[in-house]
PDB file of C-alpha atoms in Angstrom:
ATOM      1  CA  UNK A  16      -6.339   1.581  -1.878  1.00 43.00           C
ATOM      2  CA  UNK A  17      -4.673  -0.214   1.149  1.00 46.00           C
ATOM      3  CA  UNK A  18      -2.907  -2.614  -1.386  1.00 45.00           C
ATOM      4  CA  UNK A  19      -1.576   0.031  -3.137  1.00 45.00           C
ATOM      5  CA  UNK A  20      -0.228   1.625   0.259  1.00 42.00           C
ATOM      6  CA  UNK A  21       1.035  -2.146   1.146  1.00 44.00           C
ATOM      7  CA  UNK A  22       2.887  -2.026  -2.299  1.00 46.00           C
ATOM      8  CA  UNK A  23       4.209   1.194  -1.937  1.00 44.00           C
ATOM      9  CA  UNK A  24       6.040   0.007   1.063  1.00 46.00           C
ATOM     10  CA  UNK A  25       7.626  -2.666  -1.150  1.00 49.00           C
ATOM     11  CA  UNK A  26       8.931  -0.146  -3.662  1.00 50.00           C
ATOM     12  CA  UNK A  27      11.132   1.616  -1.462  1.00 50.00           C
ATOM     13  CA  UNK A  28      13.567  -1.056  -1.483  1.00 51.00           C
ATOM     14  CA  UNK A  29      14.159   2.184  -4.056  1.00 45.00           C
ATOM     15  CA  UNK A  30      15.582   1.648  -7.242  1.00 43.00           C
ATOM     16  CA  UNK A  31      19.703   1.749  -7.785  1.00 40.00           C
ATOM     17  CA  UNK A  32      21.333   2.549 -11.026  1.00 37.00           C
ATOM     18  CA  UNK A  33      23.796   0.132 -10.394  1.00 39.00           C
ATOM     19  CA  UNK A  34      22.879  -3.755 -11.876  1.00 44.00           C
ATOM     20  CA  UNK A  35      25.462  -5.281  -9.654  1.00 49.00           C
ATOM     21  CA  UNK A  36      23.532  -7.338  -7.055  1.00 54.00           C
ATOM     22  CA  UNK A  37      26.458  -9.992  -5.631  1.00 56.00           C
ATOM     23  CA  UNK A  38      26.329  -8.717  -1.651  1.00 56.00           C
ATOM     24  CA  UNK A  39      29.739  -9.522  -1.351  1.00 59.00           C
ATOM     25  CA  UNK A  40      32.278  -7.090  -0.363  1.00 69.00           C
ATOM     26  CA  UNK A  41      29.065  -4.503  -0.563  1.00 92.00           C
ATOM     27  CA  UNK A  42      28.280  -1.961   2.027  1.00 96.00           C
ATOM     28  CA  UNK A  43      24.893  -2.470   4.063  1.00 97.00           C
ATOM     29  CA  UNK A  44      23.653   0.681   2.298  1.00 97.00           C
ATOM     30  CA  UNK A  45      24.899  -0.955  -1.327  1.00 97.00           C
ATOM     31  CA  UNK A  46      22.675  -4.339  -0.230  1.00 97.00           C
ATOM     32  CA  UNK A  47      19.270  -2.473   0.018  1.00 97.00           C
ATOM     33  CA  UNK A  48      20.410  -0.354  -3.165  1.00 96.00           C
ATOM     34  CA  UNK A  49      21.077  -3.836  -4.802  1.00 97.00           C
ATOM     35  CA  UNK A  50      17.752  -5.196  -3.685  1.00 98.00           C
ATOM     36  CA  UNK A  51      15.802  -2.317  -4.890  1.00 96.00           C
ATOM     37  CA  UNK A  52      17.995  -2.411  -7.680  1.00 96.00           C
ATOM     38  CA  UNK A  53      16.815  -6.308  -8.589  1.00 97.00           C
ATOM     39  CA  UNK A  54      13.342  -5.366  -7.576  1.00 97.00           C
ATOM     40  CA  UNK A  55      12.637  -2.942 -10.272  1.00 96.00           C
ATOM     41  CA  UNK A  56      14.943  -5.125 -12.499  1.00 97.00           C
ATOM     42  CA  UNK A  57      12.630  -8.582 -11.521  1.00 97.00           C
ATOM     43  CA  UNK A  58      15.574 -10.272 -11.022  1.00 98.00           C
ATOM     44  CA  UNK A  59      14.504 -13.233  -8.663  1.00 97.00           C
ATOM     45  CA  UNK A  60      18.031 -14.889  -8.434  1.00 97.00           C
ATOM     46  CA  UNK A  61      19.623 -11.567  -7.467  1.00 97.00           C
ATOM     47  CA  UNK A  62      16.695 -10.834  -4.756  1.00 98.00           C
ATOM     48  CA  UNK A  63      17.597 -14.481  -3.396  1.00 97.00           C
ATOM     49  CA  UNK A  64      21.007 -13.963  -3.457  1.00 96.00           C
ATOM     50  CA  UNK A  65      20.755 -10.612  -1.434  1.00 98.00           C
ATOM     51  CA  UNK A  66      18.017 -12.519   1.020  1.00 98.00           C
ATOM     52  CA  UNK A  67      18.376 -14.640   3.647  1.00 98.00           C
ATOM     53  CA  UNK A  68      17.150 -18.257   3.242  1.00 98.00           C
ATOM     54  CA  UNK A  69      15.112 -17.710   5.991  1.00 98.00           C
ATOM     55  CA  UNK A  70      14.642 -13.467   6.220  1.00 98.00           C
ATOM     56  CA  UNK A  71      11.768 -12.166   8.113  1.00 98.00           C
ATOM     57  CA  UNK A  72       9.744  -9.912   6.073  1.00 98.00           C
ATOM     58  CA  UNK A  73       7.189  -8.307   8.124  1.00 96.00           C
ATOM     59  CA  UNK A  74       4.245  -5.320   6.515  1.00 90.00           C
ATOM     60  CA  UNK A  75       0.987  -4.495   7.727  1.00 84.00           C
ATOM     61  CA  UNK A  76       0.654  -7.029  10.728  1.00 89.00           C
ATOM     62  CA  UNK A  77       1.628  -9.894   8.664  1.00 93.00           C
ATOM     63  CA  UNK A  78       4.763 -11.770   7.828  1.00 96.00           C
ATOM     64  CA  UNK A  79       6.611 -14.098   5.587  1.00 97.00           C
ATOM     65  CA  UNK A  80       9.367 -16.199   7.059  1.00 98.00           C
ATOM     66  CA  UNK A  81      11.655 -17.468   4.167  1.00 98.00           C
ATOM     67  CA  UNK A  82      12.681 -16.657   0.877  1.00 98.00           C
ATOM     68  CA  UNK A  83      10.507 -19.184  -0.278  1.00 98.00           C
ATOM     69  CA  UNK A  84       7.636 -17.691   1.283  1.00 97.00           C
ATOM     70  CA  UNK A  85       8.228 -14.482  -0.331  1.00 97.00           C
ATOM     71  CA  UNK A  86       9.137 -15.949  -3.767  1.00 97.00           C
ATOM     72  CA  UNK A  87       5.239 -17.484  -3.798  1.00 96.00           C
ATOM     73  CA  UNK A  88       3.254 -14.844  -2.270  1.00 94.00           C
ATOM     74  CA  UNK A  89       4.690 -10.913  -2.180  1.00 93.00           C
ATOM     75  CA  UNK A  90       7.458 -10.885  -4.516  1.00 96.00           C
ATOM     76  CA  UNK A  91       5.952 -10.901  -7.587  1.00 96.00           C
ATOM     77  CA  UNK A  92       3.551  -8.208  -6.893  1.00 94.00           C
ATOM     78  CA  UNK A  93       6.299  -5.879  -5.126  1.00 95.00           C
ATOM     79  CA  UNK A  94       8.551  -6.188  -8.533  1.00 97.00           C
ATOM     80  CA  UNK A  95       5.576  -5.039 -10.717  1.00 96.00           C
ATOM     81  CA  UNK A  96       4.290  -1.957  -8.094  1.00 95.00           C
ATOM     82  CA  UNK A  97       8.841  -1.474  -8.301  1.00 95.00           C
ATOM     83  CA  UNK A  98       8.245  -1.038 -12.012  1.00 95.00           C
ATOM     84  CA  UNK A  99       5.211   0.711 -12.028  1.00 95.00           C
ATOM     85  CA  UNK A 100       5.825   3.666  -9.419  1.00 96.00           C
ATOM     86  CA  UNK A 101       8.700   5.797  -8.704  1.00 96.00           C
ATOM     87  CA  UNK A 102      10.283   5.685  -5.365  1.00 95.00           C
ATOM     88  CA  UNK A 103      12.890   8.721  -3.863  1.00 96.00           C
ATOM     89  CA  UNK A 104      14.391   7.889  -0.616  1.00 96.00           C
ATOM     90  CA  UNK A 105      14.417  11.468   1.436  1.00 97.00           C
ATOM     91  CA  UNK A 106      16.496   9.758   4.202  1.00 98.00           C
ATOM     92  CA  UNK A 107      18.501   7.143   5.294  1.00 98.00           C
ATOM     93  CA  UNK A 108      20.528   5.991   8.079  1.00 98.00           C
ATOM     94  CA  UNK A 109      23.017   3.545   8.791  1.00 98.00           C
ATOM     95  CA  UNK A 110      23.629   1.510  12.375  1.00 98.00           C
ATOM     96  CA  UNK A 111      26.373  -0.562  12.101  1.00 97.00           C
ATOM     97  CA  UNK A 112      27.983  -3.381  14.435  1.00 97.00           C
ATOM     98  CA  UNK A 113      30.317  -5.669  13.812  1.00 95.00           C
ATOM     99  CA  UNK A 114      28.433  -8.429  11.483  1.00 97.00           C
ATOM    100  CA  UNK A 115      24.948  -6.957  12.154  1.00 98.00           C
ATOM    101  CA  UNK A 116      23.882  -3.691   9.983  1.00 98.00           C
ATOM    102  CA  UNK A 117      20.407  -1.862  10.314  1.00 98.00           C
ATOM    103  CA  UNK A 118      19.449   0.327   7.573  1.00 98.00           C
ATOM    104  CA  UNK A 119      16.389   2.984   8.278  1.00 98.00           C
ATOM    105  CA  UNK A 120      15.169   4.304   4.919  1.00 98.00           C
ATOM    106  CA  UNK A 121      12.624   7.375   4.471  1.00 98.00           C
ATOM    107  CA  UNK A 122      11.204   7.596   1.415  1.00 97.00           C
ATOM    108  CA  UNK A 123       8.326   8.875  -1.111  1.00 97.00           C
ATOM    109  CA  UNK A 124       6.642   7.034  -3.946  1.00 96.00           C
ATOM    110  CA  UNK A 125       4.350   9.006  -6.535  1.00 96.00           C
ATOM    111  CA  UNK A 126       2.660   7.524  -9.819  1.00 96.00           C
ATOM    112  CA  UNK A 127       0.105   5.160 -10.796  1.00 96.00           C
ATOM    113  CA  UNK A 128      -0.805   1.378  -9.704  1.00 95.00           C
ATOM    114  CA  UNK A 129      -3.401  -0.551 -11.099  1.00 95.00           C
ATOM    115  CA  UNK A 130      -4.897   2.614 -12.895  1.00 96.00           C
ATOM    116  CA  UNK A 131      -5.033   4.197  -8.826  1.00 95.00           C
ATOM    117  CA  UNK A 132      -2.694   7.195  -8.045  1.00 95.00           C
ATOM    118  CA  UNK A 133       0.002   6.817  -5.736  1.00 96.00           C
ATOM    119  CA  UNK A 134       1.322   9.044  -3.347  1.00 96.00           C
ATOM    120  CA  UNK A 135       3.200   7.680   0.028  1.00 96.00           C
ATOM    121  CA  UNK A 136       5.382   8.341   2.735  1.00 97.00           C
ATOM    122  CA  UNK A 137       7.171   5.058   3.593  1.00 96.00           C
ATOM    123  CA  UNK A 138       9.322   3.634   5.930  1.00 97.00           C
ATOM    124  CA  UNK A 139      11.758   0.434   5.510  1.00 98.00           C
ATOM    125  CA  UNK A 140      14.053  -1.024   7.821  1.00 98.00           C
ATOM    126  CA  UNK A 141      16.231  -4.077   6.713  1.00 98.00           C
ATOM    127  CA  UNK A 142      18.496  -5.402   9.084  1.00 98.00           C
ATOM    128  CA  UNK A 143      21.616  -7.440   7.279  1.00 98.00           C
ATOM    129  CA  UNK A 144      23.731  -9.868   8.535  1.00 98.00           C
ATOM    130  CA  UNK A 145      27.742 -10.364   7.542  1.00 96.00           C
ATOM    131  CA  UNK A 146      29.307 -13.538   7.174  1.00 90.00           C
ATOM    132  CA  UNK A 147      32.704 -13.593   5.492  1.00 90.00           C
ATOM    133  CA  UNK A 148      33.029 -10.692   3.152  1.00 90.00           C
ATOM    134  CA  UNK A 149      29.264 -10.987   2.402  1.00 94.00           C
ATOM    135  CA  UNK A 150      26.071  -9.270   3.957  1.00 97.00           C
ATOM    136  CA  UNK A 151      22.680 -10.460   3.523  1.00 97.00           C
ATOM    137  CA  UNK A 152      18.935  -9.196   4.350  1.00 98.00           C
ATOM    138  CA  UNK A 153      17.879 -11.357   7.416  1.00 98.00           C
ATOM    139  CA  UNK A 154      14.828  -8.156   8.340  1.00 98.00           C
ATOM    140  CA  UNK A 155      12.974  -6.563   6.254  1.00 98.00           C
ATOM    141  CA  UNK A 156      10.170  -4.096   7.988  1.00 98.00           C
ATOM    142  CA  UNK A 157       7.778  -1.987   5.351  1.00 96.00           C
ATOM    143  CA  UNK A 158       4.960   0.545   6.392  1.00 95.00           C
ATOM    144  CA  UNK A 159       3.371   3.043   4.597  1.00 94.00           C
ATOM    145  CA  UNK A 160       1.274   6.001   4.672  1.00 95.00           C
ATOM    146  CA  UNK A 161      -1.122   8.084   2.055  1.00 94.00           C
ATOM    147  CA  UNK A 162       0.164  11.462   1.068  1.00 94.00           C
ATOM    148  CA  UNK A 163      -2.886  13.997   1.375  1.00 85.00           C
ATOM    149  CA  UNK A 164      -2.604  16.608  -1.627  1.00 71.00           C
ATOM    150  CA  UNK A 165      -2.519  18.804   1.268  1.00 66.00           C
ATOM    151  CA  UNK A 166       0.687  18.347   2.624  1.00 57.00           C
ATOM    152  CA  UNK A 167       3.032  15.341   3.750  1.00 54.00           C
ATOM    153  CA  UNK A 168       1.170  13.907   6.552  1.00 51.00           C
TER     154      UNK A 168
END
């Protein structure tokens, strides 16, 4: 069960309806919806174009350090659970300044991974970086948490 609550965290880079995935000229909001977006999609060259060469991905007291690192360990695993489960975000926020963005996403996934049920609160935070017109991932932070079919906590 705690890889399915490690792969919920991944699927709340929730799912846009929106294909376009280019960060430039995008809000910080529009980036994460674009990388959930290419999650669910499996789109590996839009999730590298939204990412950071070298973004810091950190979930569950461990981290990957690069794109590269990602690409070979997490990534294919978080686009399946993406396809698998459905993810609503209850709440987001935005901090923005100047050409550093932090976006603080709330959300709940609910549905079935590797023939377990789902059901988790999760948190994301992805910080972004602008240069030019274009912002880019350069944080991501995941945790999770089981939903009891008692109540929310």
């Amino acid at each position: 069960m705690k890889l399915a609550v490690l792969a919920a965290a991944v699927a709340f880079a929730f799912a846009s309806t929106s294909p376009a995935y280019a960060a430039d000229s995008m809000t910080p909001a529009a980036v994460v919806d674009a990388f959930g977006a290419a999650l669910k999609a499996g789109d590996a060259a839009a999730l590298e174009q939204l990412l950071a060469p070298d973004v810091y991905i950190a979930e569950s007291g461990g981290a990957e350090r690069s794109f590269a690192e990602y690409a070979g360990h997490h990534m294919p695993a978080d686009i399946a659970f993406s396809k698998a489960v459905a993810t609503t975000v209850k709440d987001r926020r935005v901090f923005e300044n100047g050409s550093l963005a932090t976006v603080v996403s709330e959300a709940v996934s609910k549905g079935t991974w590797r023939d377990k049920p789902v059901h988790s609160r999760l948190m994301e935070t992805m910080t972004l970086q602008k240069t030019g017109d274009d912002w880019r991932i350069v944080h991501i932070h995941w945790s999770s948490a089981k939903i009891e079919e008692h109540g929310d906590h």
